[in-house]
PDB file of C-alpha atoms in Angstrom:
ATOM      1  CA  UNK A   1       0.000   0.000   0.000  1.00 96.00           C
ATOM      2  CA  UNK A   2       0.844   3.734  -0.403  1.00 98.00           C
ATOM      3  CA  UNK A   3       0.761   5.685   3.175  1.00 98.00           C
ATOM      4  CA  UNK A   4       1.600   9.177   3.582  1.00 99.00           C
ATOM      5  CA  UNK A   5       2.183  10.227   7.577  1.00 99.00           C
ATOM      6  CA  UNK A   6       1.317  14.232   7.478  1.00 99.00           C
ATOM      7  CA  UNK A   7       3.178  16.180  10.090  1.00 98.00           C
ATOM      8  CA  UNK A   8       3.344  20.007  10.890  1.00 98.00           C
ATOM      9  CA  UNK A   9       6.865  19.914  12.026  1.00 96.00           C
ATOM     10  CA  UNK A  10      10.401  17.500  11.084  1.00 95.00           C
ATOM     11  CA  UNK A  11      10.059  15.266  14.291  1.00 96.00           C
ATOM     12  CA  UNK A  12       6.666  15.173  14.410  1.00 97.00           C
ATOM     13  CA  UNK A  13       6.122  12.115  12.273  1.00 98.00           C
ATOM     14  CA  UNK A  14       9.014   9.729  14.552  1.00 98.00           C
ATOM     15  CA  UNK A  15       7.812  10.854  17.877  1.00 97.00           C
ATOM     16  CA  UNK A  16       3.986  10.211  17.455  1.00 97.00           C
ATOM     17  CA  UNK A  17       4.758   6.915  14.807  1.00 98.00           C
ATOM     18  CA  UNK A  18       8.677   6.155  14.271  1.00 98.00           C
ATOM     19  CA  UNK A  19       8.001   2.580  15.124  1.00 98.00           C
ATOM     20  CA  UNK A  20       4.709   2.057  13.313  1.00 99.00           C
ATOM     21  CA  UNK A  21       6.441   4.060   9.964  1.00 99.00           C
ATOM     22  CA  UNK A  22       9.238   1.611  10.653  1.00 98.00           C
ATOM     23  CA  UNK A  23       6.784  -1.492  10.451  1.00 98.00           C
ATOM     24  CA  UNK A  24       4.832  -0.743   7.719  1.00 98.00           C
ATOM     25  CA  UNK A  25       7.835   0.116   5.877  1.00 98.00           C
ATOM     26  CA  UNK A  26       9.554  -3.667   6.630  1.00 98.00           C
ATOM     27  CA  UNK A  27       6.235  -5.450   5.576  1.00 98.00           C
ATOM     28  CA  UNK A  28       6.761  -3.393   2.178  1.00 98.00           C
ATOM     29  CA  UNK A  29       4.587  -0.721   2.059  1.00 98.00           C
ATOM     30  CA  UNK A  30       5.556   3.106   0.343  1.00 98.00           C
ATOM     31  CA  UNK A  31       5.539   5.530   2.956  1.00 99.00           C
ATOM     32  CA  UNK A  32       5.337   8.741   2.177  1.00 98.00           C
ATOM     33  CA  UNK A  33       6.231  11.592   4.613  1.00 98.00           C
ATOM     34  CA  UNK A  34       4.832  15.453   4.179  1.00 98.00           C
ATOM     35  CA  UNK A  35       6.092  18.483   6.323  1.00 98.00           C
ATOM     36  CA  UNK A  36       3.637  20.805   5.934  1.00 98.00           C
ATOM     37  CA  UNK A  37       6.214  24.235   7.554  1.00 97.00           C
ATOM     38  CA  UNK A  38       9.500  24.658   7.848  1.00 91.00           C
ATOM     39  CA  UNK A  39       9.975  23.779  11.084  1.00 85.00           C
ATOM     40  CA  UNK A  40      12.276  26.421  12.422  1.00 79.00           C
ATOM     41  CA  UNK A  41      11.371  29.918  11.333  1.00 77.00           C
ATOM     42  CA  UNK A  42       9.581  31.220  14.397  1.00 76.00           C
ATOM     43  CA  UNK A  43      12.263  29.932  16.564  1.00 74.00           C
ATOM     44  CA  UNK A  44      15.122  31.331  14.485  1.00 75.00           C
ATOM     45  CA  UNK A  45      13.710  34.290  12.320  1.00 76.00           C
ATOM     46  CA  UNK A  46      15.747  36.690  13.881  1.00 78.00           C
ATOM     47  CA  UNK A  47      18.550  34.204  13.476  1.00 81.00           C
ATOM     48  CA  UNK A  48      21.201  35.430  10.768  1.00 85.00           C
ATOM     49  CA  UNK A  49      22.014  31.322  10.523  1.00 86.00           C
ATOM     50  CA  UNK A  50      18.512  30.787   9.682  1.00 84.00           C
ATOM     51  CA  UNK A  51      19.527  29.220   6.358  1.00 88.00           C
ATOM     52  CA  UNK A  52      21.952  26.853   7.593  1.00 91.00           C
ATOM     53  CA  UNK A  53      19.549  26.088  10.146  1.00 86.00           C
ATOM     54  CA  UNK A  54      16.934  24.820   7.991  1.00 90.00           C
ATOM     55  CA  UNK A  55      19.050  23.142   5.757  1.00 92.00           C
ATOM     56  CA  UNK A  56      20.337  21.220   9.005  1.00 92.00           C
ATOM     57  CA  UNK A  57      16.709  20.693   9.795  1.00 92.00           C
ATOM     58  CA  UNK A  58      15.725  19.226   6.261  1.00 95.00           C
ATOM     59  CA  UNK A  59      19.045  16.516   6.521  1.00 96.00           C
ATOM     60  CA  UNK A  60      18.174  15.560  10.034  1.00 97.00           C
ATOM     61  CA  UNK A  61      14.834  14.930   8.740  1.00 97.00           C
ATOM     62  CA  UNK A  62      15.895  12.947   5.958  1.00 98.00           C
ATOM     63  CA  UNK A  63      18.273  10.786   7.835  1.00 98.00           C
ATOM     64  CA  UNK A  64      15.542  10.547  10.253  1.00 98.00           C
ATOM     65  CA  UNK A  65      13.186   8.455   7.498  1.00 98.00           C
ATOM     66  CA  UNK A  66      15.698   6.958   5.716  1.00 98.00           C
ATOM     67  CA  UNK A  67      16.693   4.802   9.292  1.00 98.00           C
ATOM     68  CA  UNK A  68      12.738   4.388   9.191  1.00 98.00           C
ATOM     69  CA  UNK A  69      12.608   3.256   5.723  1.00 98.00           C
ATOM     70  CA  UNK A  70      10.433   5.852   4.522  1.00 98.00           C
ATOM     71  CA  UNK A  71      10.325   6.100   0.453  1.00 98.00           C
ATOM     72  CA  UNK A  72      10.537   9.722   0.478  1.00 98.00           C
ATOM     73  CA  UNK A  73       9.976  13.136   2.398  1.00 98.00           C
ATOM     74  CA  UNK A  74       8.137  16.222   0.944  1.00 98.00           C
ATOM     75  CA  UNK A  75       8.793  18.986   2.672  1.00 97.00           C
ATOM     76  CA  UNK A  76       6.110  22.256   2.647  1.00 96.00           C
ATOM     77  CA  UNK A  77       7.615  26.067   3.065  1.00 93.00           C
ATOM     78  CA  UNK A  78       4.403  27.304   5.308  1.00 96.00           C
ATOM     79  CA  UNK A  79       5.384  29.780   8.695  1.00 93.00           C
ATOM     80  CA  UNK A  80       6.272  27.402  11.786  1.00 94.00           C
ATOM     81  CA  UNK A  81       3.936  28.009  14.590  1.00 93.00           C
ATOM     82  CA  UNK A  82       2.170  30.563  12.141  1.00 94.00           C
ATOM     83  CA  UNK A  83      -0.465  27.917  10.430  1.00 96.00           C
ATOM     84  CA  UNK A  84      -3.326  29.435  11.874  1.00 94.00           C
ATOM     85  CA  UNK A  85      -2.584  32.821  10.428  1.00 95.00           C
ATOM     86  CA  UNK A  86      -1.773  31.212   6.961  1.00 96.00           C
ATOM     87  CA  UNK A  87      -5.459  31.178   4.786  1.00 97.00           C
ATOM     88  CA  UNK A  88      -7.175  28.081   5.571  1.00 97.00           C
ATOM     89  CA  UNK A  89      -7.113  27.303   1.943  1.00 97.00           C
ATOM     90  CA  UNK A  90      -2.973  28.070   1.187  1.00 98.00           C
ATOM     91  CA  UNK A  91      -2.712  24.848   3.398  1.00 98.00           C
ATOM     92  CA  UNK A  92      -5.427  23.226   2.253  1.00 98.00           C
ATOM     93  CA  UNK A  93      -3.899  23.457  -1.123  1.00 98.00           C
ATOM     94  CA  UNK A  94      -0.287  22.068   0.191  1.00 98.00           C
ATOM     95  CA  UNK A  95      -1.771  18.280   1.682  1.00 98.00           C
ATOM     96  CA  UNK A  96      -3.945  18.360  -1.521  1.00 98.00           C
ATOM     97  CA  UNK A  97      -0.898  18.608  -3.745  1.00 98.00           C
ATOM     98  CA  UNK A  98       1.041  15.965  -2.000  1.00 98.00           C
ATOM     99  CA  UNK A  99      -2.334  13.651  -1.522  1.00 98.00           C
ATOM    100  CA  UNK A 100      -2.803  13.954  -5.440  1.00 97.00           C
ATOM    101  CA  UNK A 101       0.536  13.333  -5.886  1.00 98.00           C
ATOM    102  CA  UNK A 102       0.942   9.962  -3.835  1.00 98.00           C
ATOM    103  CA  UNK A 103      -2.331   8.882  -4.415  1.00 98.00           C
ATOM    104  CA  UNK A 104      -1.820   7.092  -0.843  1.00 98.00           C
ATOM    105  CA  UNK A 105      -4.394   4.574   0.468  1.00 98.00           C
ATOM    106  CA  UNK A 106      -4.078   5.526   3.980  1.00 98.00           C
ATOM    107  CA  UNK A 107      -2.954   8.748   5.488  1.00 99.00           C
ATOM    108  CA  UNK A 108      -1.902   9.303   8.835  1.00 99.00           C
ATOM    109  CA  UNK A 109      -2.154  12.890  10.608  1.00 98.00           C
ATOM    110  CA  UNK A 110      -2.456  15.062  13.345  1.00 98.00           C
ATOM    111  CA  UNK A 111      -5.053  15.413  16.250  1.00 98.00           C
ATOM    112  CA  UNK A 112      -7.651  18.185  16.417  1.00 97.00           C
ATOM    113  CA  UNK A 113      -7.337  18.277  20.299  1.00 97.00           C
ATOM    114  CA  UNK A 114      -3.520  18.623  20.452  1.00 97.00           C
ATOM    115  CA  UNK A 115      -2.670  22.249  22.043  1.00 96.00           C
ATOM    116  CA  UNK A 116       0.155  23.016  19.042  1.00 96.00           C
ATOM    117  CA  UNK A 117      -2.334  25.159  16.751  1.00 96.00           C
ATOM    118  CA  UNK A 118       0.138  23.930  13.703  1.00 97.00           C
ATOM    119  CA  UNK A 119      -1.316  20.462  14.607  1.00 98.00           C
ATOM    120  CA  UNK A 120      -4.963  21.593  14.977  1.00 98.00           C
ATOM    121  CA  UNK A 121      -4.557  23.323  11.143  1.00 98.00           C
ATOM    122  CA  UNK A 122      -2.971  20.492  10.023  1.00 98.00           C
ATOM    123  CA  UNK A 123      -5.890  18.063  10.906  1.00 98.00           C
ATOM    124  CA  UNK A 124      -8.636  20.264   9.845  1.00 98.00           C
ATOM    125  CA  UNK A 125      -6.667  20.605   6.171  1.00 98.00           C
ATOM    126  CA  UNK A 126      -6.317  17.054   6.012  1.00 98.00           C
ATOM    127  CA  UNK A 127      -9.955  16.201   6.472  1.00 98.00           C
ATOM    128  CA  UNK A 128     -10.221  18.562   3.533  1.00 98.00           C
ATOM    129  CA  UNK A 129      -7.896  16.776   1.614  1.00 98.00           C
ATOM    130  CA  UNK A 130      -8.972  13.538   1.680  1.00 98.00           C
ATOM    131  CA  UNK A 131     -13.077  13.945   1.836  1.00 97.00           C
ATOM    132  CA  UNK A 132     -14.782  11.108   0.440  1.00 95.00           C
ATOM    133  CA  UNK A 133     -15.452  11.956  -3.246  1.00 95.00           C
ATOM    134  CA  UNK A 134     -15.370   9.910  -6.051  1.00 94.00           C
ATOM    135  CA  UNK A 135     -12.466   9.193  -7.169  1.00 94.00           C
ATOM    136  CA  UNK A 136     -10.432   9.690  -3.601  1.00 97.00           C
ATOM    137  CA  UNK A 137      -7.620   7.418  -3.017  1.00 98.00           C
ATOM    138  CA  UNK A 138      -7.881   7.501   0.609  1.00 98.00           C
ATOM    139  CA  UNK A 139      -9.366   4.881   2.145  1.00 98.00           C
ATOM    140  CA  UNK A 140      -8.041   4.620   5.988  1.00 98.00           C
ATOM    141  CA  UNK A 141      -7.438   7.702   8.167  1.00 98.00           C
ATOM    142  CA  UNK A 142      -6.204   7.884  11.559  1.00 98.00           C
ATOM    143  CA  UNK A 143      -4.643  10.128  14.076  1.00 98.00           C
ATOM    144  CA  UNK A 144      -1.832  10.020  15.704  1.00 98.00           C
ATOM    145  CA  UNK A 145      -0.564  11.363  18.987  1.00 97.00           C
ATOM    146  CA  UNK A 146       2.689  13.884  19.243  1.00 97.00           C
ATOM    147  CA  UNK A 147       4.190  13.856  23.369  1.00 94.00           C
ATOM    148  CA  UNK A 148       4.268  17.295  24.721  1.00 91.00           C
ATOM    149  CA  UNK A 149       0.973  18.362  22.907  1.00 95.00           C
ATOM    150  CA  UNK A 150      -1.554  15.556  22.788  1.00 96.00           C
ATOM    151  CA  UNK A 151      -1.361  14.890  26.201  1.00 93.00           C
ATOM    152  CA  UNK A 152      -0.764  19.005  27.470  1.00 93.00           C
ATOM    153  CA  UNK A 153      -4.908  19.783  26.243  1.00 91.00           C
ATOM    154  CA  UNK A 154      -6.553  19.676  29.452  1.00 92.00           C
ATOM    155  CA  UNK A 155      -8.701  16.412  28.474  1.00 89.00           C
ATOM    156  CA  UNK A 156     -12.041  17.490  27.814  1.00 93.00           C
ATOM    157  CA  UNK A 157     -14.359  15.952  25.337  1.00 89.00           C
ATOM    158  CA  UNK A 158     -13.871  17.711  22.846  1.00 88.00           C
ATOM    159  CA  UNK A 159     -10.261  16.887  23.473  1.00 94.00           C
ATOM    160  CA  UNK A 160      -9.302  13.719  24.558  1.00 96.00           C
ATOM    161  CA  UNK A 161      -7.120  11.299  22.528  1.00 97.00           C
ATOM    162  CA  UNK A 162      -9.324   8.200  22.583  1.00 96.00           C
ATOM    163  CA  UNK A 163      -7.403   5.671  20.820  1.00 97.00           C
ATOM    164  CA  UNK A 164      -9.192   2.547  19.353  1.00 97.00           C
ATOM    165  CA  UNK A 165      -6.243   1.031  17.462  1.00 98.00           C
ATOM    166  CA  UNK A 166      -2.956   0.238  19.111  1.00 98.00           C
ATOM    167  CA  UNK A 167       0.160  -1.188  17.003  1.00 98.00           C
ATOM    168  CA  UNK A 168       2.999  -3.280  18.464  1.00 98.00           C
ATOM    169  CA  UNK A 169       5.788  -1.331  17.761  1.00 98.00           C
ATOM    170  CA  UNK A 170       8.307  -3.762  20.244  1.00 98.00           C
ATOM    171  CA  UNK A 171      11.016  -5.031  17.411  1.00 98.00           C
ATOM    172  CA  UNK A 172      11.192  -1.297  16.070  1.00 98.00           C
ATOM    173  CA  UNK A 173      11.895   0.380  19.321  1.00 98.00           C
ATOM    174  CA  UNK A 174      15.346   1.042  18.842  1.00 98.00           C
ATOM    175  CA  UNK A 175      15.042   2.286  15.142  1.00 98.00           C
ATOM    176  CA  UNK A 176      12.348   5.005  16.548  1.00 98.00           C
ATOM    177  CA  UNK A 177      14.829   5.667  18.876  1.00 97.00           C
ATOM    178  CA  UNK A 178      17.683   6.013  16.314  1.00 97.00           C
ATOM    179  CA  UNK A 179      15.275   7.802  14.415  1.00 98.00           C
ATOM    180  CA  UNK A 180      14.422  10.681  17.171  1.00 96.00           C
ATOM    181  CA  UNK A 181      18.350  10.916  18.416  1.00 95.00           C
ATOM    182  CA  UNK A 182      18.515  11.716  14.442  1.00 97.00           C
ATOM    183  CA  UNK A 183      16.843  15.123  15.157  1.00 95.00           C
ATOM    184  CA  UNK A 184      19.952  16.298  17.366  1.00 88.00           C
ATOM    185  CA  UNK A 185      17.909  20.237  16.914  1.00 83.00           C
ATOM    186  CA  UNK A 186      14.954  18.748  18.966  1.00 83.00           C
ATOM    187  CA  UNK A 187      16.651  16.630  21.582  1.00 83.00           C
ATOM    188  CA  UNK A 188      15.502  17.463  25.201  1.00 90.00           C
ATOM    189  CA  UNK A 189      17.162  16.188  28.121  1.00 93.00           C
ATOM    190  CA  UNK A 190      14.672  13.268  30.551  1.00 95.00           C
ATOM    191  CA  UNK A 191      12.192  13.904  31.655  1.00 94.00           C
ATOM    192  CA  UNK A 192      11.449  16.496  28.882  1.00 93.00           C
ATOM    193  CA  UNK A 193       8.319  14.712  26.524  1.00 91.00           C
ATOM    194  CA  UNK A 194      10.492  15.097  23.845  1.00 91.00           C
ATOM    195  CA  UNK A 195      13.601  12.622  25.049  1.00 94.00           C
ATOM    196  CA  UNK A 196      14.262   9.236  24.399  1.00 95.00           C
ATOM    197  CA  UNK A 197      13.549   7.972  27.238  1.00 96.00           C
ATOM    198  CA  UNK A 198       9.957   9.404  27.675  1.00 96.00           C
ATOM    199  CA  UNK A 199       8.840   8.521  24.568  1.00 96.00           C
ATOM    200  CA  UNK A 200      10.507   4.862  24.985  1.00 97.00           C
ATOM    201  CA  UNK A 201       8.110   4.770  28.531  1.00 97.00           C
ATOM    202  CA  UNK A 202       5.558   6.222  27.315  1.00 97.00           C
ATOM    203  CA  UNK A 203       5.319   3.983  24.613  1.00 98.00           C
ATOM    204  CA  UNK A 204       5.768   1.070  27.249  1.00 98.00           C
ATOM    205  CA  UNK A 205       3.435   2.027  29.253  1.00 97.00           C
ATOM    206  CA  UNK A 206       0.916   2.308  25.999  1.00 97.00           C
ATOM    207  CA  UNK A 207       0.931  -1.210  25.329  1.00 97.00           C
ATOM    208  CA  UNK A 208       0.809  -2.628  28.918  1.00 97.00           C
ATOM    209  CA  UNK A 209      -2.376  -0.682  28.732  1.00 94.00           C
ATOM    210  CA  UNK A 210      -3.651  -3.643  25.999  1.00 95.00           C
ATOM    211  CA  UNK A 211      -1.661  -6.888  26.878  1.00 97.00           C
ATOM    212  CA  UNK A 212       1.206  -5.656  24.463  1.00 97.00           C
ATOM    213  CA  UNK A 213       4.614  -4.418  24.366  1.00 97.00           C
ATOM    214  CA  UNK A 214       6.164  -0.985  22.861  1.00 98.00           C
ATOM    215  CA  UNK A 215       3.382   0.473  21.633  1.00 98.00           C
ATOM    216  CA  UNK A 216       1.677   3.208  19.128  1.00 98.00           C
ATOM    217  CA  UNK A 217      -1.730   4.670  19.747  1.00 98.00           C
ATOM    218  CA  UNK A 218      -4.141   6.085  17.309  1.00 98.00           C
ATOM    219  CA  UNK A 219      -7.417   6.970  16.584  1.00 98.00           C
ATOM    220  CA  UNK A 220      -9.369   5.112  13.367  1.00 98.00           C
ATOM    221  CA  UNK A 221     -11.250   8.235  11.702  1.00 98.00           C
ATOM    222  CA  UNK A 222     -12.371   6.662   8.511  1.00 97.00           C
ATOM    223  CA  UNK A 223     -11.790   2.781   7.016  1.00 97.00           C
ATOM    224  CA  UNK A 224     -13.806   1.833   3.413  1.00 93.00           C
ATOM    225  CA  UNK A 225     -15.001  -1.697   2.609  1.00 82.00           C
TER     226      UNK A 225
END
């Protein structure tokens, strides 16, 4: 099958589903990856090394998915942490580009209730992307969860990551893990959500949850036949 993982921000994509990209790209599927920003503007725009900043940020990224197995990574030019002043529409355009593109069976992206408003923009584009009409490709959607912004939402019900699909992700833990040291920009030192060795708990802890080991969680939006 053709999958595409969507993901506002390099990193995104191996923290909320290195070891799941990992697995379906072993059992010889095409995974796509799409960056819809930059990933470093609003961090660094006053940054005269702001060029050689994002060019780091592109080859972590790539060395990233290639440890993952990914076929190949598409990477967007939108404002990091700006999405939600961009028009609705600009990144609209961007996922449907890369959907037509692909022409992926299943696409993977972000969760509405996540408090990173890149996320939030990123999930309502992609339901606009991939709506049901004739002729779509798309025939699974899920969500995935990102650590330090699924789980910050206060959980509410409009914002609660209920999973209802969990994936074994126990003989790819240590590729995720080469995969997120890959990003040396993001890094964080324990017990930071965004270091190793949170993500490799909280990924423990996810499958102990159901009977399993390392584990990914997501949420099933849409399957067909």
């Amino acid at each position: 099958m053709k999958i595409l993982v969507i993901a506002a921000h390099p990193d995104d994509e191996v923290y909320g589903m290195g070891g799941t990209i990992a697995k379906l790209s072993e059992a010889g599927d095409e995974v796509h990856v799409l960056f819809v920003t930059d990933g470093c503007t609003a961090q660094y725009r006053n940054d005269p090394r702001l060029p050689q900043i994002l060019a780091q940020k592109q080859e972590e990224a790539r060395r990233a998915n290639a440890l993952l197995g990914v076929k190949a990574v598409h990477f967007g030019t939108l404002p990091d942490m700006r999405l939600d002043t961009v028009p609705h529409v600009e990144v609209n355009q961007l996922i449907e580009e890369t959907v037509d593109a692909v022409a992926p069976e299943v696409v993977y992206t972000h969760f509405l209730g996540d408090v990173n408003l890149d996320h939030q923009m990123v999930y309502r584009s992609t339901l606009v992307a991939v709506r049901p009409v004739p002729g779509q490709t798309v025939r699974e959607l899920y969500c995935y969860r990102v650590p330090s912004s699924t789980e910050w939402n206060p959980q509410l019900a409009h914002t609660a990551f209920l999973p209802n699909v969990m994936v074994d992700i126990t003989d790819y833990a240590a590729l995720k893990e080469a995969a997120l040291l890959a990003y040396q920009t993001e890094a964080r030192a324990y017990p930071h959500p965004r270091s190793a060795q949170y993500v490799r708990e909280t990924d423990r802890s996810c499958g102990l949850q159901w009977g399993m080991g390392s584990s990914e969680a997501f949420m099933l939006l849409r399957k067909k036949g």
